[in-house]
XYZ file of N, CA, C and O in Angstrom:
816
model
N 0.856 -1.108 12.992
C 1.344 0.018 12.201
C 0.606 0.042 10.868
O 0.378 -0.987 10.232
N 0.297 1.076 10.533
C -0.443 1.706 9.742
C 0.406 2.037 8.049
O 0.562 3.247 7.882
N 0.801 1.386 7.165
C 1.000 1.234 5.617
C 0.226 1.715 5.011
O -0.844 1.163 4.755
N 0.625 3.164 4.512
C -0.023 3.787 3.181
C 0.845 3.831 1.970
O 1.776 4.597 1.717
N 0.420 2.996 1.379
C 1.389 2.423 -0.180
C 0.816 3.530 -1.406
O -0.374 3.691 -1.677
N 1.789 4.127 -1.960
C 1.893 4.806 -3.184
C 0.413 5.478 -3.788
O -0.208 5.516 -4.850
N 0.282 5.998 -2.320
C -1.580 7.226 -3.264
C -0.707 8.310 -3.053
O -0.414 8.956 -2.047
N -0.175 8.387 -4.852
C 0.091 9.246 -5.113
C -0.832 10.084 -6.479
O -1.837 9.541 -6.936
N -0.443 11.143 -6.903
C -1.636 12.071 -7.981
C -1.376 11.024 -9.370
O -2.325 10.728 -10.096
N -0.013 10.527 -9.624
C 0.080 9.832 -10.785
C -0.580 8.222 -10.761
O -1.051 7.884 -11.847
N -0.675 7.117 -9.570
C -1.760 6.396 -9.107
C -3.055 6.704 -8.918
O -3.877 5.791 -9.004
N -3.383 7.719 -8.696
C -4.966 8.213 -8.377
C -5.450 8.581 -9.438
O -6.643 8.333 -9.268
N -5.333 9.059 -10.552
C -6.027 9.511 -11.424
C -6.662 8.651 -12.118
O -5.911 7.798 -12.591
N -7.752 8.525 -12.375
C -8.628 7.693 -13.162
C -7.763 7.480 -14.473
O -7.002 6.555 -14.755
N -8.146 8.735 -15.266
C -7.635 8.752 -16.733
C -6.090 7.853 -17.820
O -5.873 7.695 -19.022
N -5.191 7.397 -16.216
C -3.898 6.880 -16.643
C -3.632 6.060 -16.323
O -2.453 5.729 -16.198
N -5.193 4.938 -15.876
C -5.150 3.037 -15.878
C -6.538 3.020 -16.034
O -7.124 2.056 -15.541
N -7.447 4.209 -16.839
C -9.003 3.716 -17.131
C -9.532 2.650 -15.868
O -10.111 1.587 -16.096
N -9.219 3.149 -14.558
C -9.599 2.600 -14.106
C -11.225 3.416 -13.145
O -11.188 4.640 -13.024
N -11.904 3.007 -12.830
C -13.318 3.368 -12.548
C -12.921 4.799 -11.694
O -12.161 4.319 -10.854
N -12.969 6.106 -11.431
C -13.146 7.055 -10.852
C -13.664 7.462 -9.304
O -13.230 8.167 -8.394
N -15.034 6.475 -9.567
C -15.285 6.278 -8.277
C -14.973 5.213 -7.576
O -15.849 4.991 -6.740
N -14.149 4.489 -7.549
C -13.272 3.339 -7.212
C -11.747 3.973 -6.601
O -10.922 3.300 -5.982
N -11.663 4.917 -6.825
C -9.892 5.432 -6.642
C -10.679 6.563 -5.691
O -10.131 6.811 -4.617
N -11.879 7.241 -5.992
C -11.997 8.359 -5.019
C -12.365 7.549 -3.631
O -11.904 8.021 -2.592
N -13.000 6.606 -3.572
C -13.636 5.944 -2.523
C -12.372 5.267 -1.797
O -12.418 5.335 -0.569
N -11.323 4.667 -2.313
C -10.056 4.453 -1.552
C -9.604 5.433 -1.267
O -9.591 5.650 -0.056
N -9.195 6.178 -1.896
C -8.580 7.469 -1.260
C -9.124 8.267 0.166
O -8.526 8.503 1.216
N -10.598 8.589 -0.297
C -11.423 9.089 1.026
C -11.097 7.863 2.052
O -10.385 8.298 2.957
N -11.336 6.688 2.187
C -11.546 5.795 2.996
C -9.960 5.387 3.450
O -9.889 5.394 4.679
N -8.878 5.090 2.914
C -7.803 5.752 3.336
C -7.147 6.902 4.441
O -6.523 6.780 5.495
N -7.508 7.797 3.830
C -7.443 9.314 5.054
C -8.459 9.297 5.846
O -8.562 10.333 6.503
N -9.217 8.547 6.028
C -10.188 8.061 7.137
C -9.492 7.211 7.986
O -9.538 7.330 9.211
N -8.760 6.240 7.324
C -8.047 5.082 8.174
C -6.494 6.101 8.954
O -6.150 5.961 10.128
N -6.072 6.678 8.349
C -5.129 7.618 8.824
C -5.238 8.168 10.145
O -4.408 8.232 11.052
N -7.106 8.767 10.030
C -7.307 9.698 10.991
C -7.426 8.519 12.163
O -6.779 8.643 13.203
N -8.208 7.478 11.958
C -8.539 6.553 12.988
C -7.115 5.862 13.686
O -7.075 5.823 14.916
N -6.029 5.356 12.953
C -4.697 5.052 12.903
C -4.302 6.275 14.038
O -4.368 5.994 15.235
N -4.010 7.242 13.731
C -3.480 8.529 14.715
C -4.728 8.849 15.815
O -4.463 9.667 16.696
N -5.760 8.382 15.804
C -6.964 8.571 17.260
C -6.293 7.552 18.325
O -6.138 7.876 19.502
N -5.827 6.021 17.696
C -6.080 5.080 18.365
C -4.433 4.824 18.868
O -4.040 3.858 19.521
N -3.745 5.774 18.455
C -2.123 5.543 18.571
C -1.378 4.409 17.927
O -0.434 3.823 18.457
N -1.921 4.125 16.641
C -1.269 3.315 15.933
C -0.587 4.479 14.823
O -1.038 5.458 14.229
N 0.732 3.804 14.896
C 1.735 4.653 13.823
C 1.311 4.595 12.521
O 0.845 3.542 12.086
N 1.421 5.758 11.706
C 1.213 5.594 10.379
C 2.644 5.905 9.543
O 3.215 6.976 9.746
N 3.261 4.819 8.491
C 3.897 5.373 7.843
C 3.646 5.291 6.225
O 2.941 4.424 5.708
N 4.162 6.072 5.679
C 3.770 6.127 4.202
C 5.393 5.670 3.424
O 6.585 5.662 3.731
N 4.289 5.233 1.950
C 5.531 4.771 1.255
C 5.221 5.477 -0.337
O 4.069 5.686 -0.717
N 6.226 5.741 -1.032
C 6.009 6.877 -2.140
C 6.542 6.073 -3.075
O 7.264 5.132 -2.747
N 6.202 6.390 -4.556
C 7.210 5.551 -5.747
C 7.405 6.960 -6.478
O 6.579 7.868 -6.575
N 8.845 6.900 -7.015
C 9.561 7.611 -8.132
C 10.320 6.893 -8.841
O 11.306 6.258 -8.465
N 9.650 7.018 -10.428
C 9.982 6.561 -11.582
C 11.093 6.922 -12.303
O 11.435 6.464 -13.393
N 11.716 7.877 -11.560
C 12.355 8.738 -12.806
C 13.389 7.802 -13.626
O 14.078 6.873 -13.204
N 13.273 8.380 -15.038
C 14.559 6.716 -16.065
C 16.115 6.602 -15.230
O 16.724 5.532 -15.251
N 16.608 7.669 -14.593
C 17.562 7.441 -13.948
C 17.706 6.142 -12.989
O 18.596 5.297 -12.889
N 16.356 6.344 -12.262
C 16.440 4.731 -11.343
C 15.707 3.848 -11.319
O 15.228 3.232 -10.367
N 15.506 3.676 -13.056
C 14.843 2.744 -13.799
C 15.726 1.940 -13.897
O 16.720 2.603 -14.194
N 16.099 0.504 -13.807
C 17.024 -0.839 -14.007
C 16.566 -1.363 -15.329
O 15.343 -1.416 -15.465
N 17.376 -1.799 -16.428
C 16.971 -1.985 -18.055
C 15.805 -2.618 -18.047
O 14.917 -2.292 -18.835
N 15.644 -3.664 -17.104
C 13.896 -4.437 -17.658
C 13.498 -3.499 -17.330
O 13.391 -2.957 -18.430
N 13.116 -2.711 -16.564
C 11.958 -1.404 -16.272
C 11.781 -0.434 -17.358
O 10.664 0.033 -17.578
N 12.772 -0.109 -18.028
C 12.935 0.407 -18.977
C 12.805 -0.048 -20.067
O 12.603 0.931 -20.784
N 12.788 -1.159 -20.822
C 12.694 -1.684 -22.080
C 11.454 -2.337 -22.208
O 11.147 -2.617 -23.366
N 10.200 -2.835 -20.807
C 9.232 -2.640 -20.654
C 8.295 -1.912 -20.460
O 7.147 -2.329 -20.305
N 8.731 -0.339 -20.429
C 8.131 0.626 -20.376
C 7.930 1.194 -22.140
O 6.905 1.503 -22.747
N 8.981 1.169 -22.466
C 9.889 1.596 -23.835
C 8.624 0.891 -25.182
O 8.187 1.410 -26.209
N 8.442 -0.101 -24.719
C 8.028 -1.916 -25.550
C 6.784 -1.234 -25.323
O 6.141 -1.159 -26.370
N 5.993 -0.509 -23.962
C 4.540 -0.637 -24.165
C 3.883 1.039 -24.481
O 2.747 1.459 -24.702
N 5.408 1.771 -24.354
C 5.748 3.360 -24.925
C 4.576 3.677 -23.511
O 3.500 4.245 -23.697
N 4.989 3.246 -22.293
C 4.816 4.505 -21.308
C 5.781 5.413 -20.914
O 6.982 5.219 -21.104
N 5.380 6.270 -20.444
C 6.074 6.903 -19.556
C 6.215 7.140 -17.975
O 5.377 7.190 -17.075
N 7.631 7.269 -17.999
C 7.722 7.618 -16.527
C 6.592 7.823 -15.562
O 5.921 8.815 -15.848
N 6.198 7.178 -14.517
C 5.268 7.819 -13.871
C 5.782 8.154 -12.227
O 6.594 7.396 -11.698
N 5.325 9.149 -11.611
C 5.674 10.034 -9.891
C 7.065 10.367 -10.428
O 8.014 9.892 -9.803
N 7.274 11.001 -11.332
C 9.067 11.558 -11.585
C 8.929 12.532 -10.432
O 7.945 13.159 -10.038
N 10.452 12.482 -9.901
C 10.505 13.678 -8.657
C 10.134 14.683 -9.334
O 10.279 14.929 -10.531
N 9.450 15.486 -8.185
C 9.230 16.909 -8.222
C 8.209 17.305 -8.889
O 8.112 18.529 -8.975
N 7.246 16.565 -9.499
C 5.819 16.157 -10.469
C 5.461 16.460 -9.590
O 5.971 16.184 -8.504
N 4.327 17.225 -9.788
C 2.721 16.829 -9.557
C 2.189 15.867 -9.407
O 1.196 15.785 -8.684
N 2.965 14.336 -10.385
C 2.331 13.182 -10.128
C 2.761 12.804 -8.955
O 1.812 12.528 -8.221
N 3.890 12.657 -8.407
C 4.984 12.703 -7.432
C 3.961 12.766 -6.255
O 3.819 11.779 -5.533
N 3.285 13.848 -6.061
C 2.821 14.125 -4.676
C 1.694 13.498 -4.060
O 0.783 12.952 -4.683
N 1.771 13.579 -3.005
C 0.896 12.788 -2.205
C -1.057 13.338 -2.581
O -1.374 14.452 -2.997
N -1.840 12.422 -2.336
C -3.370 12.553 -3.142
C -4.095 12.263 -2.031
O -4.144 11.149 -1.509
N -4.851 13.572 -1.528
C -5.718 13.423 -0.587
C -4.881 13.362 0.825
O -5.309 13.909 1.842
N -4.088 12.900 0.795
C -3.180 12.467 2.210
C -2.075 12.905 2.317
O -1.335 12.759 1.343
N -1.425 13.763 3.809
C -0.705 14.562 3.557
C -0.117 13.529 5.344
O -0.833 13.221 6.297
N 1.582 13.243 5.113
C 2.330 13.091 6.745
C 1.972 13.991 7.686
O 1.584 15.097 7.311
N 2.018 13.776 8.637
C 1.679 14.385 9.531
C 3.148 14.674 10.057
O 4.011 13.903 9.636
N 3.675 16.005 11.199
C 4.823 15.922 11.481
C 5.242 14.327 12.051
O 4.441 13.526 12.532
N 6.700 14.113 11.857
C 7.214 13.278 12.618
C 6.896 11.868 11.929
O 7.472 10.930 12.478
N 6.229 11.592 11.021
C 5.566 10.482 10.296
C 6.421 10.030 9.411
O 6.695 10.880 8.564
N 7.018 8.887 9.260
C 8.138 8.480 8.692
C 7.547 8.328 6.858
O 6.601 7.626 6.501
N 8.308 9.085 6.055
C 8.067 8.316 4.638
C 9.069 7.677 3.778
O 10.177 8.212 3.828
N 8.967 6.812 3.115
C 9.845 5.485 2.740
C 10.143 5.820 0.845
O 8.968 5.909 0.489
N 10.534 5.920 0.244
C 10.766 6.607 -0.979
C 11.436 4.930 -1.684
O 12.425 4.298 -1.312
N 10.319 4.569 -2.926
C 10.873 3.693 -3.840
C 11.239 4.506 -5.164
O 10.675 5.312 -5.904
N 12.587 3.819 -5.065
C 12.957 4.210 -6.926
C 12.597 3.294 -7.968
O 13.566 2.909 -8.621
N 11.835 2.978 -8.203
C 11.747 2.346 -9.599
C 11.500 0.765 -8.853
O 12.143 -0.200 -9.264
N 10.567 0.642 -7.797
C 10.846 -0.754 -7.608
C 9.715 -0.353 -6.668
O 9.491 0.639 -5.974
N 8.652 -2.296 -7.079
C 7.251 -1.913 -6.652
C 7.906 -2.661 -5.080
O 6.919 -3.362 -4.856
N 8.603 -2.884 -4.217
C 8.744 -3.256 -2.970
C 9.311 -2.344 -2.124
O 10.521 -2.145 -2.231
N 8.374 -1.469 -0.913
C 8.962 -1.156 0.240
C 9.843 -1.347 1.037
O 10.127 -0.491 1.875
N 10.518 -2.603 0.946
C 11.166 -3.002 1.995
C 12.733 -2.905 0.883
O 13.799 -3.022 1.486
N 12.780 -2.747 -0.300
C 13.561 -2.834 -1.217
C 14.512 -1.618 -1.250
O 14.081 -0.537 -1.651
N 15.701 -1.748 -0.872
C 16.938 -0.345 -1.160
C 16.223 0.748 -0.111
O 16.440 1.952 -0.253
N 15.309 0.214 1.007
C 14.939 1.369 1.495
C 15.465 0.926 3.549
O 16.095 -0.057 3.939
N 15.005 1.853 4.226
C 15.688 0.917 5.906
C 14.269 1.185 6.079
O 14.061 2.206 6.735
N 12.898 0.365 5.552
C 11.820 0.368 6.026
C 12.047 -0.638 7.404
O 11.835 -0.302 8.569
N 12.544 -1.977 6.922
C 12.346 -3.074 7.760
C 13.503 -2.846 9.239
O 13.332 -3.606 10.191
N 14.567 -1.837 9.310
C 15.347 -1.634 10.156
C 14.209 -0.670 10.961
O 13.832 -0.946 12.100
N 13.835 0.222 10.382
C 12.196 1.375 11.149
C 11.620 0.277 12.086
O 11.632 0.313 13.316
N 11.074 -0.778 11.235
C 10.312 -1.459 11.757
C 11.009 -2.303 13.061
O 10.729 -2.411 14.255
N 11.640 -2.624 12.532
C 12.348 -3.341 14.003
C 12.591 -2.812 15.087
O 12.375 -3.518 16.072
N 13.140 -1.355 15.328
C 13.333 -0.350 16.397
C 12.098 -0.079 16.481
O 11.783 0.427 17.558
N 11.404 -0.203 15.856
C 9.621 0.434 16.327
C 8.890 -1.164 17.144
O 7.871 -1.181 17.835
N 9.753 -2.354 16.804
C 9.307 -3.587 17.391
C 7.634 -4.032 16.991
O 6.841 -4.710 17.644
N 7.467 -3.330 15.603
C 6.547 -3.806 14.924
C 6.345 -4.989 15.045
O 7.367 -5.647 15.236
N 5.133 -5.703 14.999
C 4.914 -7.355 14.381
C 3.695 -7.298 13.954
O 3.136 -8.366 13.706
N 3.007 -6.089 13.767
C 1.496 -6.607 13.019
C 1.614 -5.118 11.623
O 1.986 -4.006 11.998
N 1.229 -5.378 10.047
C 1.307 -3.892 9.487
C 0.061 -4.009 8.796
O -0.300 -4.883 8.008
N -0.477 -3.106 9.166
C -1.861 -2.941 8.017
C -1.644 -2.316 6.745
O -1.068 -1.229 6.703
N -2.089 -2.950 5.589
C -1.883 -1.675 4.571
C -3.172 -1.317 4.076
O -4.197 -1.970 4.272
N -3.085 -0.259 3.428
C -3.754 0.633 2.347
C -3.279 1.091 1.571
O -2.160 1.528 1.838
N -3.673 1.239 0.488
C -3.173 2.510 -1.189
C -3.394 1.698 -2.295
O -4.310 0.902 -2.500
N -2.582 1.953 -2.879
C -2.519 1.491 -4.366
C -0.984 0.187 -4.617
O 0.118 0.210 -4.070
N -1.510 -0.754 -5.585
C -2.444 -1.015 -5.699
C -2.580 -2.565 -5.408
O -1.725 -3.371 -5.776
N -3.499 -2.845 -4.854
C -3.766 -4.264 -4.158
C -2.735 -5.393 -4.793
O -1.752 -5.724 -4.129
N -2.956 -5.916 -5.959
C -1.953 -6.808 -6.804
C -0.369 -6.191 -7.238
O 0.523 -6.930 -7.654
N -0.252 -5.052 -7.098
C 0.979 -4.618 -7.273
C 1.894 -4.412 -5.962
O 2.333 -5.255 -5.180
N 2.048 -2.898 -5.982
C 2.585 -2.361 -4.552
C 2.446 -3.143 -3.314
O 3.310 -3.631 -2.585
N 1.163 -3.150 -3.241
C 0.711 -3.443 -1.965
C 0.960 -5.164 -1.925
O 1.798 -5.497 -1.088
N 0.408 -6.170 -2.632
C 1.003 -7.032 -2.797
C 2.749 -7.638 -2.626
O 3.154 -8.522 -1.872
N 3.431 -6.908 -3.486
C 5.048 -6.745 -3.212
C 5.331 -6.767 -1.619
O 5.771 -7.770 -1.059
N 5.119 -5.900 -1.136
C 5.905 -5.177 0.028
C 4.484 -6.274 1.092
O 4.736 -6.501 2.275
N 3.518 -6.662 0.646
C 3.236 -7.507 1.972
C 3.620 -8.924 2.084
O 3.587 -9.634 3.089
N 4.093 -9.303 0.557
C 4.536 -10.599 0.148
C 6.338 -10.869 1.746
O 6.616 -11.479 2.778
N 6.945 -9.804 0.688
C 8.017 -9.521 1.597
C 7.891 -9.099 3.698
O 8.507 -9.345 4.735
N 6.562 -8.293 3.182
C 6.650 -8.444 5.257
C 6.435 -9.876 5.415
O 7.111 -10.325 6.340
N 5.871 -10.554 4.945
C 4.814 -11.940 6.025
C 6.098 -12.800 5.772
O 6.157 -13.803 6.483
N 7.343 -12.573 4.730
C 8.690 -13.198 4.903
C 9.432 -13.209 6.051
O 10.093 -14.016 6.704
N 9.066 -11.885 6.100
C 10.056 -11.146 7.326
C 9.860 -11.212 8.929
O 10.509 -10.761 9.874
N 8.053 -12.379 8.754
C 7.610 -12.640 9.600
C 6.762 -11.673 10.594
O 6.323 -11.882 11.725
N 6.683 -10.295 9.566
C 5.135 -10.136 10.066
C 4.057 -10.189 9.904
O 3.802 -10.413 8.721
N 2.816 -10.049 10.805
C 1.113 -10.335 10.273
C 0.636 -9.393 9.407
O 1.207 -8.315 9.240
N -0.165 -9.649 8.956
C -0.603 -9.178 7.756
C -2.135 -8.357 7.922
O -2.982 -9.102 8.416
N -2.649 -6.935 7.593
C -4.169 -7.132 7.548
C -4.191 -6.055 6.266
O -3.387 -5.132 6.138
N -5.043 -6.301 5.548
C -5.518 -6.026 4.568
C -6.796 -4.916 4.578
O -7.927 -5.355 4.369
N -6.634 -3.730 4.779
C -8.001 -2.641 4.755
C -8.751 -2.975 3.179
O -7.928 -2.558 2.365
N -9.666 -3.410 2.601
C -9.836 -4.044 1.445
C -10.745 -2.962 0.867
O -11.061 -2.848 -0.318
N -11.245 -1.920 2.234
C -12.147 -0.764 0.981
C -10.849 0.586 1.192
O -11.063 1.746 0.840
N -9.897 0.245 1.651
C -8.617 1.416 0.802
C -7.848 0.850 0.211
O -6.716 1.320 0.324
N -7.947 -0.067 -0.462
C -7.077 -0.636 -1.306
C -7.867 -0.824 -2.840
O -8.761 0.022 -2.863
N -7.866 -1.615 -4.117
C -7.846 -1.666 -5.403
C -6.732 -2.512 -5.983
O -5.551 -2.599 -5.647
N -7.537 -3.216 -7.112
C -6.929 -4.324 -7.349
C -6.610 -3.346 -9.376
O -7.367 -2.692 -10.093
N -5.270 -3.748 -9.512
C -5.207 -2.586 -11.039
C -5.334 -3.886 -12.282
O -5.966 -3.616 -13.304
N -4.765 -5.147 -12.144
C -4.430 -6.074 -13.418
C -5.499 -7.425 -12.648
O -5.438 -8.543 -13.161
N -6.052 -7.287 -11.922
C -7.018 -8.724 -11.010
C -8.194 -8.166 -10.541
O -8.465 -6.977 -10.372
N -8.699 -8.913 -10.396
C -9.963 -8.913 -9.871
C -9.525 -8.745 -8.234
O -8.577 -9.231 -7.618
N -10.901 -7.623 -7.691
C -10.246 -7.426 -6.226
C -10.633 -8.528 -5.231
O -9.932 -8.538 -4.219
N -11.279 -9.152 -5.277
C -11.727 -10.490 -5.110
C -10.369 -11.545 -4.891
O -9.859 -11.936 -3.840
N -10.056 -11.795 -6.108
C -8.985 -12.968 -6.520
C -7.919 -12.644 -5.649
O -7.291 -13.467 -4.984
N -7.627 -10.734 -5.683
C -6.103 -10.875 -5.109
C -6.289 -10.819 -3.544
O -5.331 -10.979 -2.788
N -7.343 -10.625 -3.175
C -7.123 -10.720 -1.776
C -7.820 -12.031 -1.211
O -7.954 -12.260 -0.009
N -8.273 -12.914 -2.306
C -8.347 -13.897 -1.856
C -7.156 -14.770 -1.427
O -6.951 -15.364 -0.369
N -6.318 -14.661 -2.728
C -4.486 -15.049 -2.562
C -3.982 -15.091 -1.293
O -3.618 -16.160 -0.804
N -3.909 -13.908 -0.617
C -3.042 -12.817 0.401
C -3.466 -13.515 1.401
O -2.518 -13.940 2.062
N -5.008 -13.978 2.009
C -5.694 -14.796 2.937
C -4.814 -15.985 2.639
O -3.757 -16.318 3.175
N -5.557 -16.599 1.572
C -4.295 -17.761 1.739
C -3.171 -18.300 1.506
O -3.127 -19.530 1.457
N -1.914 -17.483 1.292
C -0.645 -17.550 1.051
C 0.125 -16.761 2.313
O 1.164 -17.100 2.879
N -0.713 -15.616 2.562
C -0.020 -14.698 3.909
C -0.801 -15.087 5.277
O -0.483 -14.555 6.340
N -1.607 -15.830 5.208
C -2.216 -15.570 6.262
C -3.232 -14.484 6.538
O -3.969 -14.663 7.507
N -3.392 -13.232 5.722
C -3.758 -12.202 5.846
C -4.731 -11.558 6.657
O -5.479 -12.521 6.820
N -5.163 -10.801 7.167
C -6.514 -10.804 7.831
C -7.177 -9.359 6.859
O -6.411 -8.449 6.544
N -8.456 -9.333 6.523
C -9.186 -8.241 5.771
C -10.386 -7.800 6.771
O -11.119 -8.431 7.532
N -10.270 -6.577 6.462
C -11.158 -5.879 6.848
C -11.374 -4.380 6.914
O -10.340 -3.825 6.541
N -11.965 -3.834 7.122
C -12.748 -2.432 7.128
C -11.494 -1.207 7.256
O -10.363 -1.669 7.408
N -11.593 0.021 7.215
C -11.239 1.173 7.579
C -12.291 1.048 8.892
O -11.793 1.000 10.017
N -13.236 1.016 8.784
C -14.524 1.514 9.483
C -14.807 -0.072 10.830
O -15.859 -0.566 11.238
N -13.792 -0.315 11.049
C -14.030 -1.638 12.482
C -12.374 -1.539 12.699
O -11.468 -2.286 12.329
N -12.374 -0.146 13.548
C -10.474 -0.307 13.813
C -10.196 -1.329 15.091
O -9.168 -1.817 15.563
N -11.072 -1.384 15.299
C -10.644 -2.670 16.776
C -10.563 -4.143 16.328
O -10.633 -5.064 17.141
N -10.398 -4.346 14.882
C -9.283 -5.286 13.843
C -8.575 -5.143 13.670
O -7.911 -6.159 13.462
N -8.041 -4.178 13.573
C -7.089 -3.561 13.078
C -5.860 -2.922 13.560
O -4.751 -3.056 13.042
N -6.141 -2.217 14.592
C -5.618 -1.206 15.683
C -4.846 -1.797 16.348
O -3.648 -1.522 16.410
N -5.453 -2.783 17.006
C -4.920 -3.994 17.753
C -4.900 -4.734 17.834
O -6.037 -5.145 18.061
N -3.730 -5.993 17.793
C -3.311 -7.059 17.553
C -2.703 -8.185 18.235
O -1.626 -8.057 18.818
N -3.483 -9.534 18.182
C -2.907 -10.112 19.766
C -2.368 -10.792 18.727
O -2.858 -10.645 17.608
N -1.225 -11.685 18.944
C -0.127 -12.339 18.607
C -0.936 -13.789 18.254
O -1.349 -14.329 17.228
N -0.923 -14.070 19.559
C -1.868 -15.564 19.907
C -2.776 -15.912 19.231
O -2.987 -17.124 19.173
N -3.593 -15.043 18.518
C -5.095 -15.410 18.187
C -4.667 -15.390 16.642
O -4.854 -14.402 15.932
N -4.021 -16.681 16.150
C -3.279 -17.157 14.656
C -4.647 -17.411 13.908
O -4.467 -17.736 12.734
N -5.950 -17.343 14.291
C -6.556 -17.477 13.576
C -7.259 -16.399 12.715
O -7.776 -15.472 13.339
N -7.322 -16.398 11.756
C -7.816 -15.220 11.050
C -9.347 -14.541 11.187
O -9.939 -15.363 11.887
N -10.109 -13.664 10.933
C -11.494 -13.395 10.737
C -12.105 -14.056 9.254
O -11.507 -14.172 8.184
N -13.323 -14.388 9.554
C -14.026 -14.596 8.232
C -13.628 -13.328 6.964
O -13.858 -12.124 6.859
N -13.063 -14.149 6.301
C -13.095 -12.737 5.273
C -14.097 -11.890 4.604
O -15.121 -12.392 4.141
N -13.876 -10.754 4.539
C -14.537 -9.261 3.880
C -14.778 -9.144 3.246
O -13.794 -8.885 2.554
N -15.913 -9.094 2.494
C -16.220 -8.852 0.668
C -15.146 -7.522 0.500
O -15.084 -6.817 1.508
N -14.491 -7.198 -0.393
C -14.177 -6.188 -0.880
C -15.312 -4.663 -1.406
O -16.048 -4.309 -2.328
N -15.050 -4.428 -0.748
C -16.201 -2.958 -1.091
C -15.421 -1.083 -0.998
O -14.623 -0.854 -0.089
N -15.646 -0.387 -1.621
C -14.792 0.769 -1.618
C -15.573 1.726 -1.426
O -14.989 2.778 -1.688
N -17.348 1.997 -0.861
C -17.728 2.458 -0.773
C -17.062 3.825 0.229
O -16.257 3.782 1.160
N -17.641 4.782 -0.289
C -17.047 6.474 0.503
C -17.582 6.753 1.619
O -17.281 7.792 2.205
């Protein structure tokens, strides 16, 4: 199953984490590439969204936001809010966080998953050490495998290097391509051993 973590317009924009431009466009494209390949090969895709709004902000979220004078970011019904480049397809399940960088958190992601008899989730989005980190920390708890698409993903406070070096060895993780779905796609149980790992690259 196919994890698209929080590419949303308020994550994607260069201008509101100075983060490189062509680094967020090249995940993004390479992303909705993995989507299309995900839905060729009959692997499920589901998406996961964040909304900030101060209502279902919890006080540390708020007095750390307050302390570094940001603001709210994906408030419902924003522009930032909406999905970037990538749009559900009918029938495509999406998972809605309030104020909390974990998927599996106040949401019935992991009940989805179980009636779907998931055991392998790939992710992609934003952002490698955050989101995506969180919610894979918590799957490989929950006892599922792990793979890491490493050119749709981005690292926001680490080096993209470091954090998916971590994920290999704390989750087990496996990394690799948008562009080699027969890593990805499909998953034998048995074969506990991982692939040589992937340089990180985000090329478009």
């Amino acid at each position: 199953m196919l994890i698209v973590v929080d590419l949303q317009n308020d994550f994607c924009t260069a201008t509101r984490h100075q983060h490189n431009p062509d680094t967020l466009h090249a995940v993004t494209t390479n992303t909705a590439r993995a989507i299309d390949t995900a839905r060729t090969h009959g692997t499920e895709v589901v998406f996961v969204r964040f909304i900030g709004d101060l209502e279902h902000q919890p006080p540390s979220w708020r007095h750390r936001d307050a302390t570094r004078g940001r603001p709210p970011k994906c408030r419902e019904g924003t522009w930032g809010a909406q999905f970037h480049t990538v749009t559900p397809a009918p029938g495509e399940r999406v998972f809605t966080k309030k104020a909390c960088f974990d998927a599996f958190l106040h949401t019935d992601l992991h009940h989805h998953l179980t009636r779907r008899a998931a055991h392998h989730l790939v992710f992609a989005g934003l952002y490698t050490d955050v989101c995506v980190d969180t919610t894979a920390r918590t799957a490989f708890q929950k006892g599922y495998h792990i793979t890491i698409l490493t050119d749709c993903t981005t690292a926001l406070h680490l080096a993209d290097d470091d954090i998916l070096r971590f994920q290999r060895a704390l989750y087990g993780a496996r990394t690799t391509t948008h562009d080699h779905p027969h890593t990805w796609t499909r998953f034998t149980p048995d074969n506990t051993e991982p692939p040589s790992p992937t340089p990180h690259t985000a090329s478009a």
